Short mmCIF file of C-alpha atoms in Angstrom, two decimals:
data_model
loop_
_atom_site.label_atom_id
_atom_site.label_comp_id
_atom_site.label_asym_id
_atom_site.label_seq_id
_atom_site.Cartn_x
_atom_site.Cartn_y
_atom_site.Cartn_z
CA UNK J 1 83.89 88.35 126.88
CA UNK J 2 85.00 84.87 127.93
CA UNK J 3 82.63 81.91 128.22
CA UNK J 4 83.62 79.20 130.70
CA UNK J 5 82.12 75.73 130.34
CA UNK J 6 81.91 73.35 133.31
CA UNK J 7 79.85 70.38 132.18
CA UNK J 8 80.17 68.45 135.44
CA UNK J 9 80.34 71.04 138.25
CA UNK J 10 80.18 70.22 141.93
CA UNK J 11 79.86 71.56 145.41
CA UNK J 12 83.36 71.32 146.85
CA UNK J 13 83.33 70.48 150.55
CA UNK J 14 86.55 70.83 152.55
CA UNK J 15 87.04 69.00 155.87
CA UNK J 16 90.25 70.06 157.69
CA UNK J 17 91.43 67.54 160.29
CA UNK J 18 94.52 67.35 162.45
CA UNK J 19 94.45 63.60 161.89
CA UNK J 20 92.25 61.31 159.79
CA UNK J 21 91.27 58.26 161.82
CA UNK J 22 89.83 55.31 159.91
CA UNK J 23 86.99 53.12 161.17
CA UNK J 24 85.90 55.67 163.77
CA UNK J 25 84.21 59.08 164.06
CA UNK J 26 86.07 62.19 162.84
CA UNK J 27 84.47 65.45 163.95
CA UNK J 28 85.00 68.54 161.80
CA UNK J 29 84.57 72.09 163.07
CA UNK J 30 85.58 74.31 160.14
CA UNK J 31 83.65 73.10 157.07
CA UNK J 32 83.97 75.04 153.80
CA UNK J 33 81.52 74.68 150.91
CA UNK J 34 82.10 76.39 147.56
CA UNK J 35 80.90 76.07 143.96
CA UNK J 36 83.42 73.68 142.42
CA UNK J 37 84.59 72.34 139.13
CA UNK J 38 87.57 73.37 137.04
CA UNK J 39 85.63 75.80 134.88
CA UNK J 40 84.15 77.58 137.89
CA UNK J 41 87.67 78.11 139.24
CA UNK J 42 88.54 79.63 135.87
CA UNK J 43 85.46 81.86 136.14
CA UNK J 44 86.34 83.21 139.57
CA UNK J 45 89.94 83.98 138.66
CA UNK J 46 88.89 85.77 135.48
CA UNK J 47 86.43 87.74 137.57
CA UNK J 48 89.15 88.63 140.11
CA UNK J 49 91.33 89.76 137.21
CA UNK J 50 88.60 92.06 135.91
CA UNK J 51 87.55 90.18 132.79
CA UNK J 52 83.90 89.95 131.78
CA UNK J 53 82.99 86.29 132.16
CA UNK J 54 79.92 84.21 131.44
CA UNK J 55 79.68 80.77 133.08
CA UNK J 56 77.71 77.81 131.81
CA UNK J 57 77.40 74.09 132.39
CA UNK J 58 74.82 71.52 133.48
CA UNK J 59 73.34 71.87 136.97
CA UNK J 60 70.40 70.38 138.82
CA UNK J 61 68.66 70.14 142.18
CA UNK J 62 69.42 72.08 145.35
CA UNK J 63 73.14 71.62 144.77
CA UNK J 64 72.80 73.35 141.41
CA UNK J 65 70.92 76.22 143.04
CA UNK J 66 73.72 76.49 145.60
CA UNK J 67 76.25 76.99 142.81
CA UNK J 68 74.26 79.78 141.18
CA UNK J 69 73.59 81.51 144.51
CA UNK J 70 77.21 81.39 145.66
CA UNK J 71 79.01 82.65 142.57
CA UNK J 72 79.96 86.34 142.56
CA UNK J 73 77.19 88.53 141.15
CA UNK J 74 79.60 89.92 138.55
CA UNK J 75 79.87 86.47 136.91
CA UNK J 76 77.03 86.04 134.43
CA UNK J 77 75.36 82.71 135.29
CA UNK J 78 74.01 81.02 132.18
CA UNK J 79 73.68 77.43 133.35
CA UNK J 80 71.47 74.78 131.78
CA UNK J 81 69.10 73.01 134.17
CA UNK J 82 68.96 69.21 134.17
CA UNK J 83 66.82 66.78 136.15
CA UNK J 84 69.64 65.12 138.12
CA UNK J 85 71.34 66.57 141.20
CA UNK J 86 74.71 68.29 140.86
CA UNK J 87 77.43 66.24 142.54
CA UNK J 88 79.38 66.84 145.73
CA UNK J 89 83.16 66.44 145.98
CA UNK J 90 84.79 66.09 149.39
CA UNK J 91 88.39 66.97 150.23
CA UNK J 92 89.72 65.81 153.59
CA UNK J 93 92.78 67.85 154.57
CA UNK J 94 94.86 65.92 157.08
CA UNK J 95 98.49 65.79 158.21
CA UNK J 96 99.66 67.77 155.21
CA UNK J 97 97.81 65.45 152.83
CA UNK J 98 94.58 65.73 150.86
CA UNK J 99 92.24 62.75 150.46
CA UNK J 100 89.44 63.29 147.94
CA UNK J 101 86.06 61.58 147.59
CA UNK J 102 84.49 62.52 144.26
CA UNK J 103 80.94 61.72 143.21
CA UNK J 104 80.52 60.78 139.56
CA UNK J 105 77.61 63.16 139.07
CA UNK J 106 74.21 62.98 137.36
CA UNK J 107 73.33 60.90 134.29
CA UNK J 108 72.24 63.14 131.42
CA UNK J 109 69.55 62.08 128.97
CA UNK J 110 69.90 62.43 125.20
CA UNK J 111 67.36 65.27 125.27
CA UNK J 112 69.35 67.10 127.96
CA UNK J 113 72.57 66.76 125.98
CA UNK J 114 70.88 68.09 122.85
CA UNK J 115 69.36 70.89 124.90
CA UNK J 116 72.73 71.98 126.23
CA UNK J 117 74.21 71.90 122.73
CA UNK J 118 71.59 74.40 121.51
CA UNK J 119 72.09 76.45 124.67
CA UNK J 120 75.85 76.57 124.00
CA UNK J 121 75.32 77.80 120.43
CA UNK J 122 73.14 80.63 121.73
CA UNK J 123 75.74 81.71 124.30
CA UNK J 124 78.48 82.16 121.68
CA UNK J 125 77.01 85.33 120.20
CA UNK J 126 78.92 87.86 122.30
CA UNK J 127 82.05 85.96 123.40
CA UNK J 128 85.63 85.94 122.08
CA UNK J 129 87.09 82.92 123.89
CA UNK J 130 85.61 79.69 125.27
CA UNK J 131 87.24 77.59 127.99
CA UNK J 132 86.25 73.93 128.31
CA UNK J 133 87.35 72.34 131.56
CA UNK J 134 87.06 69.11 133.48
CA UNK J 135 85.30 65.78 133.19
CA UNK J 136 82.20 64.96 131.18
CA UNK J 137 79.04 63.97 133.06
CA UNK J 138 77.65 60.46 132.69
CA UNK J 139 75.69 60.06 129.48
CA UNK J 140 77.79 62.44 127.41
CA UNK J 141 79.88 60.73 124.72
CA UNK J 142 83.66 60.99 124.87
CA UNK J 143 83.68 63.19 121.77
CA UNK J 144 81.31 65.83 123.18
CA UNK J 145 84.08 68.39 123.69
CA UNK J 146 85.01 67.75 120.06
CA UNK J 147 81.45 68.70 119.12
CA UNK J 148 81.49 71.93 121.14
CA UNK J 149 84.89 72.91 119.73
CA UNK J 150 83.55 72.37 116.21
CA UNK J 151 80.62 74.68 116.94
CA UNK J 152 82.93 77.32 118.45
CA UNK J 153 85.30 77.11 115.48
CA UNK J 154 82.43 77.59 113.02
CA UNK J 155 81.53 80.75 114.91
CA UNK J 156 85.09 82.08 114.90
CA UNK J 157 85.72 81.65 118.64
CA UNK J 158 89.05 80.69 120.21
CA UNK J 159 88.95 77.68 122.54
CA UNK J 160 91.05 76.55 125.50
CA UNK J 161 90.66 72.87 126.42
CA UNK J 162 91.71 71.50 129.81
CA UNK J 163 90.66 67.87 130.17
CA UNK J 164 92.27 64.45 130.17
CA UNK J 165 91.71 60.81 129.34
CA UNK J 166 89.24 59.69 126.69
CA UNK J 167 87.75 63.15 126.22
CA UNK J 168 91.15 64.64 125.34
CA UNK J 169 92.04 61.71 123.08
CA UNK J 170 88.75 62.14 121.20
CA UNK J 171 89.56 65.80 120.54
CA UNK J 172 93.11 65.10 119.37
CA UNK J 173 91.88 62.40 116.98
CA UNK J 174 88.94 64.47 115.73
CA UNK J 175 88.63 67.03 112.96
CA UNK J 176 87.90 70.12 115.07
CA UNK J 177 90.94 71.36 116.99
CA UNK J 178 91.05 73.73 119.98
CA UNK J 179 93.26 76.79 119.98
CA UNK J 180 95.01 75.68 123.17
CA UNK J 181 95.47 72.50 125.19
CA UNK J 182 97.13 72.47 128.62
CA UNK J 183 98.25 68.97 129.60
CA UNK J 184 100.58 68.28 132.49
CA UNK J 185 103.42 65.76 132.24
CA UNK J 186 101.29 62.93 133.60
CA UNK J 187 98.52 63.57 131.08
CA UNK J 188 101.04 63.90 128.27
CA UNK J 189 102.61 60.58 129.26
CA UNK J 190 99.19 58.93 129.26
CA UNK J 191 98.43 60.27 125.79
CA UNK J 192 101.71 59.14 124.28
CA UNK J 193 101.97 55.82 126.10
CA UNK J 194 105.43 56.60 127.48
CA UNK J 195 106.77 58.44 130.49
CA UNK J 196 107.64 62.06 129.80
CA UNK J 197 110.10 64.06 131.89
CA UNK J 198 111.20 67.69 131.95
CA UNK J 199 113.77 67.06 129.22
CA UNK J 200 113.26 69.92 126.77
CA UNK J 201 114.62 68.10 123.73
CA UNK J 202 112.26 65.19 124.33
CA UNK J 203 109.33 67.56 124.83
CA UNK J 204 110.12 69.43 121.61
CA UNK J 205 110.14 66.16 119.73
CA UNK J 206 106.84 64.81 121.05
CA UNK J 207 104.96 68.09 120.69
CA UNK J 208 105.68 67.91 116.96
CA UNK J 209 103.90 64.54 116.78
CA UNK J 210 101.08 64.56 114.22
CA UNK J 211 98.70 63.80 117.10
CA UNK J 212 98.91 67.51 117.91
CA UNK J 213 98.56 68.80 114.33
CA UNK J 214 96.23 71.77 114.02
CA UNK J 215 96.55 72.92 117.64
CA UNK J 216 98.02 76.42 117.78
CA UNK J 217 99.17 76.35 121.41
CA UNK J 218 100.33 73.41 123.54
CA UNK J 219 101.15 74.52 127.07
CA UNK J 220 102.63 71.76 129.24
CA UNK J 221 102.57 72.35 132.98
CA UNK J 222 105.77 71.39 134.79
CA UNK J 223 104.39 72.21 138.24
CA UNK J 224 106.81 74.20 140.38
CA UNK J 225 109.26 74.23 137.45
CA UNK J 226 106.99 76.37 135.30
CA UNK J 227 105.85 75.60 131.77
CA UNK J 228 107.10 74.25 128.47
CA UNK J 229 105.08 75.69 125.59
CA UNK J 230 104.77 75.40 121.84
CA UNK J 231 103.10 78.15 119.82
CA UNK J 232 102.95 77.26 116.14
CA UNK J 233 106.63 76.49 115.39
CA UNK J 234 108.18 78.29 118.38
CA UNK J 235 109.04 76.64 121.70
CA UNK J 236 109.32 78.38 125.07
CA UNK J 237 110.53 77.52 128.55
CA UNK J 238 108.86 79.56 131.26
CA UNK J 239 110.86 79.68 134.49
CA UNK J 240 108.96 80.74 137.60
CA UNK J 241 110.33 81.81 141.00
CA UNK J 242 110.04 79.71 144.11
CA UNK J 243 107.10 80.84 146.22
CA UNK J 244 105.49 79.84 149.49
CA UNK J 245 102.60 77.59 148.51
CA UNK J 246 99.47 77.63 150.65
CA UNK J 247 97.42 75.38 148.36
CA UNK J 248 98.17 74.39 144.77
CA UNK J 249 94.58 73.22 144.19
CA UNK J 250 93.11 75.23 141.31
CA UNK J 251 96.42 76.66 140.12
CA UNK J 252 96.09 74.89 136.77
CA UNK J 253 92.63 76.40 136.38
CA UNK J 254 94.05 79.82 137.21
CA UNK J 255 96.64 79.29 134.48
CA UNK J 256 93.80 78.54 132.06
CA UNK J 257 92.19 81.82 133.09
CA UNK J 258 95.39 83.66 132.19
CA UNK J 259 95.60 81.91 128.83
CA UNK J 260 92.00 82.82 128.04
CA UNK J 261 92.56 86.43 129.05
CA UNK J 262 95.67 86.61 126.88
CA UNK J 263 93.77 85.26 123.88
CA UNK J 264 90.82 87.58 124.45
CA UNK J 265 93.14 90.59 124.52
CA UNK J 266 95.28 89.46 121.54
CA UNK J 267 98.46 89.48 123.64
CA UNK J 268 101.81 88.36 122.28
CA UNK J 269 103.36 85.05 123.28
CA UNK J 270 105.45 86.31 126.16
CA UNK J 271 102.67 88.41 127.66
CA UNK J 272 100.20 85.52 127.47
CA UNK J 273 102.60 83.01 129.04
CA UNK J 274 103.64 85.43 131.76
CA UNK J 275 100.07 86.30 132.72
CA UNK J 276 99.05 82.64 132.77
CA UNK J 277 101.90 81.64 135.07
CA UNK J 278 101.46 84.59 137.41
CA UNK J 279 97.78 83.80 137.92
CA UNK J 280 98.66 80.18 138.62
CA UNK J 281 101.18 81.25 141.27
CA UNK J 282 98.81 83.76 142.83
CA UNK J 283 96.20 81.04 143.31
CA UNK J 284 98.82 78.81 144.98
CA UNK J 285 99.40 81.56 147.56
CA UNK J 286 95.75 81.54 148.66
CA UNK J 287 93.74 79.24 150.89
CA UNK J 288 90.64 79.67 148.72
CA UNK J 289 90.60 77.71 145.47
CA UNK J 290 90.01 79.77 142.35
CA UNK J 291 91.00 83.09 143.88
CA UNK J 292 93.89 85.49 143.26
CA UNK J 293 95.09 88.53 145.18
CA UNK J 294 96.03 91.08 142.55
CA UNK J 295 98.17 93.07 145.02
CA UNK J 296 101.05 90.68 144.31
CA UNK J 297 100.57 90.55 140.54
CA UNK J 298 103.14 93.09 139.36
CA UNK J 299 105.95 91.76 141.56
CA UNK J 300 105.48 88.20 140.33
CA UNK J 301 105.05 89.38 136.74
CA UNK J 302 108.54 90.89 136.79
CA UNK J 303 110.05 87.66 138.15
CA UNK J 304 108.97 85.40 135.27
CA UNK J 305 111.75 84.43 132.85
CA UNK J 306 110.89 83.20 129.35
CA UNK J 307 113.32 81.97 126.72
CA UNK J 308 112.99 80.32 123.35
CA UNK J 309 114.41 76.81 123.23
#
């Protein structure tokens, strides 16, 4: 079983417009509301893929109830209730662009943070892999993911971390290391304080920096150009085919789902990387975020090319 953690979930609201007009009224006909947050996207893709998945995080108010009520019944909801209201995130789709308005979310008390920590420990009993995705809610310290990873490690669970900024830095500088991190080039550049490109020699060099010591897998997203990955002392370039993209939103989360599935099933390097990239591409071919159509899986699987570099 795979446990997905979304500490700062949201209701994602999508407003499609032919044109966004500022300083006037914009009327929207086709409004879409879905449970949002990176970890919930991971949950839905794992569910589509047929994995047994348990979802947790901090939710509150009517928005929190909406999330529970609108997840597929086959996803085991094990959320922790807090006093504040779960946030709303708005995406305005206009003229081929996407403008986002993101609420910060509720402020958690010390007691609520401690309560979730105990809740997390309890949920680990029957899981093999834990995914930790997205931003931390207000009130949680930057090193909170570090704390959860430490607990998971003590219980022999594999962890996949997908976050950025101070939370990622705290993990890299801490004592408890995740099994996998999945930065993109922008996040990697931010971490290292220098601009990173798709130059493989440069990527090989920086991924051997002692900042990443103790992390078994580093999987760097190159967007439409695939992935550059390091597993222990072996480096891989994953080349993906060109596809028609409907929406790339959530494709990184779908890749995380594939990584978690590969770890849970003890797959070899090539199988894990192939599955992860295929799920990312399948999500990009769908209008709905965090959804994959498995009818196209085998065809895309055969088109992935992986080589050691």
